[in-house]
Coordinates of N, CA, C and O in Angstrom, one line a residue:
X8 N -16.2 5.7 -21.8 CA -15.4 6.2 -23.0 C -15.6 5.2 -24.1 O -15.7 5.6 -25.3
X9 N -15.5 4.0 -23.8 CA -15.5 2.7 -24.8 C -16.8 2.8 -25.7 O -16.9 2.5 -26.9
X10 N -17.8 3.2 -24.7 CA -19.3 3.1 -25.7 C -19.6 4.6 -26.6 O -20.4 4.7 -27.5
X11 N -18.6 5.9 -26.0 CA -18.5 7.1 -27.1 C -17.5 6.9 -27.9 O -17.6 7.7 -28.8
X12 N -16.8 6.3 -27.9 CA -15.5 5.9 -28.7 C -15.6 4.3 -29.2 O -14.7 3.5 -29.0
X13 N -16.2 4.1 -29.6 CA -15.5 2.6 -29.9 C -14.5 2.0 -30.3 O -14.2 0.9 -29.9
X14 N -13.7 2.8 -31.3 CA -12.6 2.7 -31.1 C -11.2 2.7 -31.0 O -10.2 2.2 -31.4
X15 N -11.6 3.7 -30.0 CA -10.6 4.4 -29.3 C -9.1 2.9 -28.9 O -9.2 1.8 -28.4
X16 N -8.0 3.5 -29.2 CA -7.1 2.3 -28.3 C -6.8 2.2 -26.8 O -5.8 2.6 -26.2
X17 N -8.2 1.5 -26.2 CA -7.7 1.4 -24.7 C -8.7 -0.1 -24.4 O -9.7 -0.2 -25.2
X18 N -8.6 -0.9 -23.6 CA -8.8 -1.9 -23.0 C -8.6 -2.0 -21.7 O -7.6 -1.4 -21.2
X19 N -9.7 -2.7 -21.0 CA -9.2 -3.2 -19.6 C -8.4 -4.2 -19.6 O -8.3 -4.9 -20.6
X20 N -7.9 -4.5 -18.2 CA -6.4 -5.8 -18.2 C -6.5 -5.5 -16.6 O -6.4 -4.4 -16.0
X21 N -6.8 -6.6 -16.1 CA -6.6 -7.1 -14.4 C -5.8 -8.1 -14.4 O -5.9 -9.2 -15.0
X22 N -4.5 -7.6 -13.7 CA -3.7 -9.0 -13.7 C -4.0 -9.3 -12.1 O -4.8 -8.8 -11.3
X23 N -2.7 -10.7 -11.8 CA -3.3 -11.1 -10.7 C -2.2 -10.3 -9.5 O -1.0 -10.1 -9.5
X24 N -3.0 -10.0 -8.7 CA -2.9 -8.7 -7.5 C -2.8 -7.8 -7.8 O -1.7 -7.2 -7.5
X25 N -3.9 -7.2 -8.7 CA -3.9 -5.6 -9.1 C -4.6 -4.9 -8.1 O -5.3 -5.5 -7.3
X26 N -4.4 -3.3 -8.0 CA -5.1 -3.0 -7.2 C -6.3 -2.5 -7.4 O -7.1 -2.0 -6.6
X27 N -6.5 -2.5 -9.2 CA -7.7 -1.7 -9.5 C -9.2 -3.1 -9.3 O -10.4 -3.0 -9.6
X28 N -8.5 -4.1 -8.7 CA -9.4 -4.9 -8.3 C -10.0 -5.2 -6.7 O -10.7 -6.1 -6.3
X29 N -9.4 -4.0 -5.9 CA -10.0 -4.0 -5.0 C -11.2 -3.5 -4.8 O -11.6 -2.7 -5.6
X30 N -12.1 -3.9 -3.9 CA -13.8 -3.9 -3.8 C -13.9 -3.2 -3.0 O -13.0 -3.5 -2.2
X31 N -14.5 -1.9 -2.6 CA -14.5 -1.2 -1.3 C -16.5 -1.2 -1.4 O -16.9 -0.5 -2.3
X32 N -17.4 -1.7 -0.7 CA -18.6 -2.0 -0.8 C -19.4 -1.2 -0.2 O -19.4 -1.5 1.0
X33 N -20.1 -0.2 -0.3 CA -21.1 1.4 -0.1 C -21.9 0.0 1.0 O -21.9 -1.2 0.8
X34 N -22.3 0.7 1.7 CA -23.2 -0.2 2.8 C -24.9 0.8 3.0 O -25.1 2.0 2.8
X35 N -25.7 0.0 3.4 CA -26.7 0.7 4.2 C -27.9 0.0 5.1 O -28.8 -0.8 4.8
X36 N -27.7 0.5 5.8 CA -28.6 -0.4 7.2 C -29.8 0.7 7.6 O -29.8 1.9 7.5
X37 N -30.7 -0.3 8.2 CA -31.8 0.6 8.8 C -31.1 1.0 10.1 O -30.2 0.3 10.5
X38 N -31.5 2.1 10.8 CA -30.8 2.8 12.0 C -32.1 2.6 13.1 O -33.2 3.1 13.0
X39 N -31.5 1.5 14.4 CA -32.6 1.4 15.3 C -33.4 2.6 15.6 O -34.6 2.3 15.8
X40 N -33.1 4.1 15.6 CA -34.4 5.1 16.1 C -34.6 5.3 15.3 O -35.0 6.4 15.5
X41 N -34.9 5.0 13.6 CA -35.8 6.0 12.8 C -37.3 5.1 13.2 O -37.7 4.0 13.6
X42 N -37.9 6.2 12.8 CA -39.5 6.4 13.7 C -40.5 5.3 12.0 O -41.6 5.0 12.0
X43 N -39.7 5.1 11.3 CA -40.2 4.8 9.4 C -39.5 3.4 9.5 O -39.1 3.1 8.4
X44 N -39.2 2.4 10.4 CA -38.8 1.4 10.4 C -38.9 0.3 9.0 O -37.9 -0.1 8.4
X45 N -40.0 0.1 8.7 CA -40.8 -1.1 7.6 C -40.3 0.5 6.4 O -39.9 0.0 5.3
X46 N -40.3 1.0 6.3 CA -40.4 2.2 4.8 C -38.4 1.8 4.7 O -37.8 1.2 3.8
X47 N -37.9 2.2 5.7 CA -36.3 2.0 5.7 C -36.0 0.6 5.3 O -35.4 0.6 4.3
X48 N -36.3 -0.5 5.7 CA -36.3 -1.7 5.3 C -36.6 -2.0 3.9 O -35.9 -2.7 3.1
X49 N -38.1 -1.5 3.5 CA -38.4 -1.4 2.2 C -37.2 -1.0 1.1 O -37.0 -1.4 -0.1
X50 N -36.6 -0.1 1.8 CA -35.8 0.8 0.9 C -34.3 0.0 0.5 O -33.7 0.0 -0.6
X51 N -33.7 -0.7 2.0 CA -32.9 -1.4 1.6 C -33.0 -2.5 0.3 O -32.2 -2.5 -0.7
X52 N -34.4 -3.4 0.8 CA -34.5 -4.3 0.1 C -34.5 -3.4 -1.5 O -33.7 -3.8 -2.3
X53 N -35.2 -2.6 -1.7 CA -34.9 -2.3 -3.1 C -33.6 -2.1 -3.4 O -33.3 -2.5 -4.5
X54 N -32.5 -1.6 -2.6 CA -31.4 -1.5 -3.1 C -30.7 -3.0 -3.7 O -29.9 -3.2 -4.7
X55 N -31.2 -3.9 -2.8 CA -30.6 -5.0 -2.9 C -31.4 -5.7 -4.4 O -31.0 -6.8 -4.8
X56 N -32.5 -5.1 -5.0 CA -32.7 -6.0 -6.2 C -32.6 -6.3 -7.2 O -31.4 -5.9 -7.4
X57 N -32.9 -6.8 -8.2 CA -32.0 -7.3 -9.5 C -31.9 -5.5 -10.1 O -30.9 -4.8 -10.3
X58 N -33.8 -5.0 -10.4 CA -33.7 -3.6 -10.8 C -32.9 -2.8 -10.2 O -32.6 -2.3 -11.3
X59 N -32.3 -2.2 -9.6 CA -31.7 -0.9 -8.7 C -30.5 -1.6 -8.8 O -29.6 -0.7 -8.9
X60 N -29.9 -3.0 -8.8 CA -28.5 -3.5 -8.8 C -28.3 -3.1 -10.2 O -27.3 -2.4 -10.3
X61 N -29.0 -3.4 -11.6 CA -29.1 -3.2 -12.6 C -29.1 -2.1 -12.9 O -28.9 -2.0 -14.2
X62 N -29.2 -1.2 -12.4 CA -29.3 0.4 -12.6 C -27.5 0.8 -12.5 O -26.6 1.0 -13.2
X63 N -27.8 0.7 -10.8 CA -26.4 0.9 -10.6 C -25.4 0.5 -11.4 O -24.4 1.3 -11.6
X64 N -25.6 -0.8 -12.0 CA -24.3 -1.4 -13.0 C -24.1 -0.7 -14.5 O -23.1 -0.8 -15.2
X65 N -25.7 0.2 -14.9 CA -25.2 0.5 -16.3 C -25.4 1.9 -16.4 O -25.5 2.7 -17.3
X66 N -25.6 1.9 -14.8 CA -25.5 4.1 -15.4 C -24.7 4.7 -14.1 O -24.8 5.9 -13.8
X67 N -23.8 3.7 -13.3 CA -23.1 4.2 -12.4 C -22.0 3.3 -12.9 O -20.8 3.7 -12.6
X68 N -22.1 2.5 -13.5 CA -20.6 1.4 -13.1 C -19.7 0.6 -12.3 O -18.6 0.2 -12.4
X69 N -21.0 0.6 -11.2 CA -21.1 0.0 -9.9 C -20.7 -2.0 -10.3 O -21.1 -2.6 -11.3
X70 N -20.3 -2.5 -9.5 CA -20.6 -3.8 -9.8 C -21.3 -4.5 -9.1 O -20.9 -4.3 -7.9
X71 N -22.2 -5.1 -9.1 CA -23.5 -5.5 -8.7 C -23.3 -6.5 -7.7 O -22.6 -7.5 -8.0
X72 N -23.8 -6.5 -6.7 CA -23.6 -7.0 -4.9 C -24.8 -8.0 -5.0 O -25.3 -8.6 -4.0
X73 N -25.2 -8.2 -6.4 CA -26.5 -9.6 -6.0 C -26.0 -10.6 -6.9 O -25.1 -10.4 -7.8
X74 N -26.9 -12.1 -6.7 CA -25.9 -12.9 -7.8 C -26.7 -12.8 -9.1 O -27.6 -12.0 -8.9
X75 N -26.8 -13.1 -10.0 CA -27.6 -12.9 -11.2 C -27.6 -11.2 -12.1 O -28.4 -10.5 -12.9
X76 N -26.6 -11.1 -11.7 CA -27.5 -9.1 -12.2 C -25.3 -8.8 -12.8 O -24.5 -8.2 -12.1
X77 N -25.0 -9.5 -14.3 CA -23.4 -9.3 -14.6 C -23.0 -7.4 -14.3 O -23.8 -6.4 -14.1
X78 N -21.5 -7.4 -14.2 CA -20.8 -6.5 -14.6 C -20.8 -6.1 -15.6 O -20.8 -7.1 -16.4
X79 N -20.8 -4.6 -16.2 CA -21.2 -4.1 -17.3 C -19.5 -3.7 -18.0 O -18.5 -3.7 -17.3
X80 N -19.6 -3.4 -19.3 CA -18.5 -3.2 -19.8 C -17.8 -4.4 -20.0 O -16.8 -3.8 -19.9
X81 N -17.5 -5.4 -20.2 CA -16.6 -6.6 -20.3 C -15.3 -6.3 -18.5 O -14.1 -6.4 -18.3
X82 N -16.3 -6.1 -17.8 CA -15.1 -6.4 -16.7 C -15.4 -7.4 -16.1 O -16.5 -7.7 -16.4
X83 N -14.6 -8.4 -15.1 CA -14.7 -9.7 -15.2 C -15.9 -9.7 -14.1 O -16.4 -8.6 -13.8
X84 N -16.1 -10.7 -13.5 CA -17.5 -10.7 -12.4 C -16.4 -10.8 -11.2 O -15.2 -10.9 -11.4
X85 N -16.9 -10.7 -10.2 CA -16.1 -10.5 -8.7 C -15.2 -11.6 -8.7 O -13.9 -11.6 -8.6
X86 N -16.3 -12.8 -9.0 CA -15.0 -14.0 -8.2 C -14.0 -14.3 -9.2 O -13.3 -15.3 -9.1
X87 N -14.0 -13.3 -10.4 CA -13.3 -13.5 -10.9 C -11.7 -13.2 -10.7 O -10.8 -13.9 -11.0
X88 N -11.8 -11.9 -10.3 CA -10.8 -10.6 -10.2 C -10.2 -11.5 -8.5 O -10.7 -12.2 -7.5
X89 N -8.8 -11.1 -8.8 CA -7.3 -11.7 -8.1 C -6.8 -10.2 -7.2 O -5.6 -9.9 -7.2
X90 N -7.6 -9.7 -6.6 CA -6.8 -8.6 -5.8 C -5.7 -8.5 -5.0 O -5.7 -9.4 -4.2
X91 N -4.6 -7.5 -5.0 CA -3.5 -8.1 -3.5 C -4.3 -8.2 -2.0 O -5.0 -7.3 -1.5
X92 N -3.9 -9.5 -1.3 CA -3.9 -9.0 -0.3 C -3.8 -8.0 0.2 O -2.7 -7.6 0.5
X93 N -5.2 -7.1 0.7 CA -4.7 -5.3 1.2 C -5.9 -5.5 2.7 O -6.9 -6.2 2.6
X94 N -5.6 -5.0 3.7 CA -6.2 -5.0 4.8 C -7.1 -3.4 4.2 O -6.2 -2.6 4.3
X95 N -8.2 -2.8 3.8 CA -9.0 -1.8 3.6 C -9.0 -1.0 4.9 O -9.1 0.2 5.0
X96 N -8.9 -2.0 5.9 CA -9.1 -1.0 7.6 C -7.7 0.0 7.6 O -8.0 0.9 8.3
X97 N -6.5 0.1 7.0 CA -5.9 0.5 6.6 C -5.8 2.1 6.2 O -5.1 3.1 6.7
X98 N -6.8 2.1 5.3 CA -6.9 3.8 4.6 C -7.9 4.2 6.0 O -8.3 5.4 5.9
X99 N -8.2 3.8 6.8 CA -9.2 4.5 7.7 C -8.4 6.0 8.3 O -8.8 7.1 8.5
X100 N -7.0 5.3 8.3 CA -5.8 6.8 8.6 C -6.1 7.9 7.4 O -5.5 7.9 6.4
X101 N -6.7 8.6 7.6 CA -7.0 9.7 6.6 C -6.1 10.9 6.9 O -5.8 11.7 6.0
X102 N -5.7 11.1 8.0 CA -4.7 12.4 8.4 C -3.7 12.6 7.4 O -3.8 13.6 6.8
X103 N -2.5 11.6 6.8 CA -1.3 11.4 5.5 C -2.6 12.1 4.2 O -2.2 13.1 3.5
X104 N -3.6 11.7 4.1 CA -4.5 12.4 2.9 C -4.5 13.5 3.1 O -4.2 14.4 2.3
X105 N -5.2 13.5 4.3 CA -5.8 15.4 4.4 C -4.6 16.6 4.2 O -4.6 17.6 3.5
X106 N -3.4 16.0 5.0 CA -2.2 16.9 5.0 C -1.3 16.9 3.7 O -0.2 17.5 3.5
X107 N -1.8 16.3 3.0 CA -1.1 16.5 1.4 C -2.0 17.3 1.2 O -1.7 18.4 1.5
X108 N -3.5 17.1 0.7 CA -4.4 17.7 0.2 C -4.2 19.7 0.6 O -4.4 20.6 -0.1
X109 N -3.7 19.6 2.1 CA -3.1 20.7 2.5 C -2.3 21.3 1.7 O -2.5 22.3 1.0
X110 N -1.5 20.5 1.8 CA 0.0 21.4 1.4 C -0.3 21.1 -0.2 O 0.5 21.6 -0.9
X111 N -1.1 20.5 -0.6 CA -1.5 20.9 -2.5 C -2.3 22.0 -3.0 O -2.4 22.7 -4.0
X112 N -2.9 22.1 -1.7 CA -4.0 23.7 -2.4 C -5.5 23.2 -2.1 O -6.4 24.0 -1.8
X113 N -5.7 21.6 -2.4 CA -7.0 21.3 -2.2 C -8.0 22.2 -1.2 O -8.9 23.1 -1.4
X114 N -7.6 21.5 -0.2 CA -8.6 21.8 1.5 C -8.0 23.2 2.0 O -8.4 23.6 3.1

């Protein structure tokens, strides 16, 4: 919105134990039976490089999981941001979700 608007009145602000500073991190591993072992590996490594971290950061808004490759937008870099203590294994209870999403109309 900030780069179609410039200036628009909104700013970011992380204080310390916000929760919009929590990290939830997309993963991907090669899987012992694929038959494409070195192609799957290849593939990781590219996710993991400055290019494809760099991608991710300025046309997803992803924050970037390698060291060298900043956060886009003026948001602070990881070790920067003060998140609350939150245990993430936590939301794995998805049932409380699903059954709202129920009784809202969603699902």
């Amino acid at each position: 919105m900030q780069a179609a608007r410039p200036n628009a009145p909104i700013d970011l602000a992380f204080t310390s134990g916000d929760a919009g500073a929590l990290i939830n991190v997309a993963g991907a591993a090669v899987l012992s039976a694929s038959p494409q072992q070195e192609l799957a590996q290849n593939f990781v490594r590219h996710l993991l490089s400055a290019e494809a971290q760099e991608y991710f950061a300025t046309r997803a808004y992803a924050y970037p999981m390698i060291p060298g490759v900043p956060p886009v937008g003026g948001l602070p870099r990881i070790d920067e941001l003060n998140p609350p203590a939150f245990d993430l294994a936590k939301l794995s209870n998805i049932g409380p979700t699903v059954d709202l999403m129920r009784e809202v109309g969603v699902l």
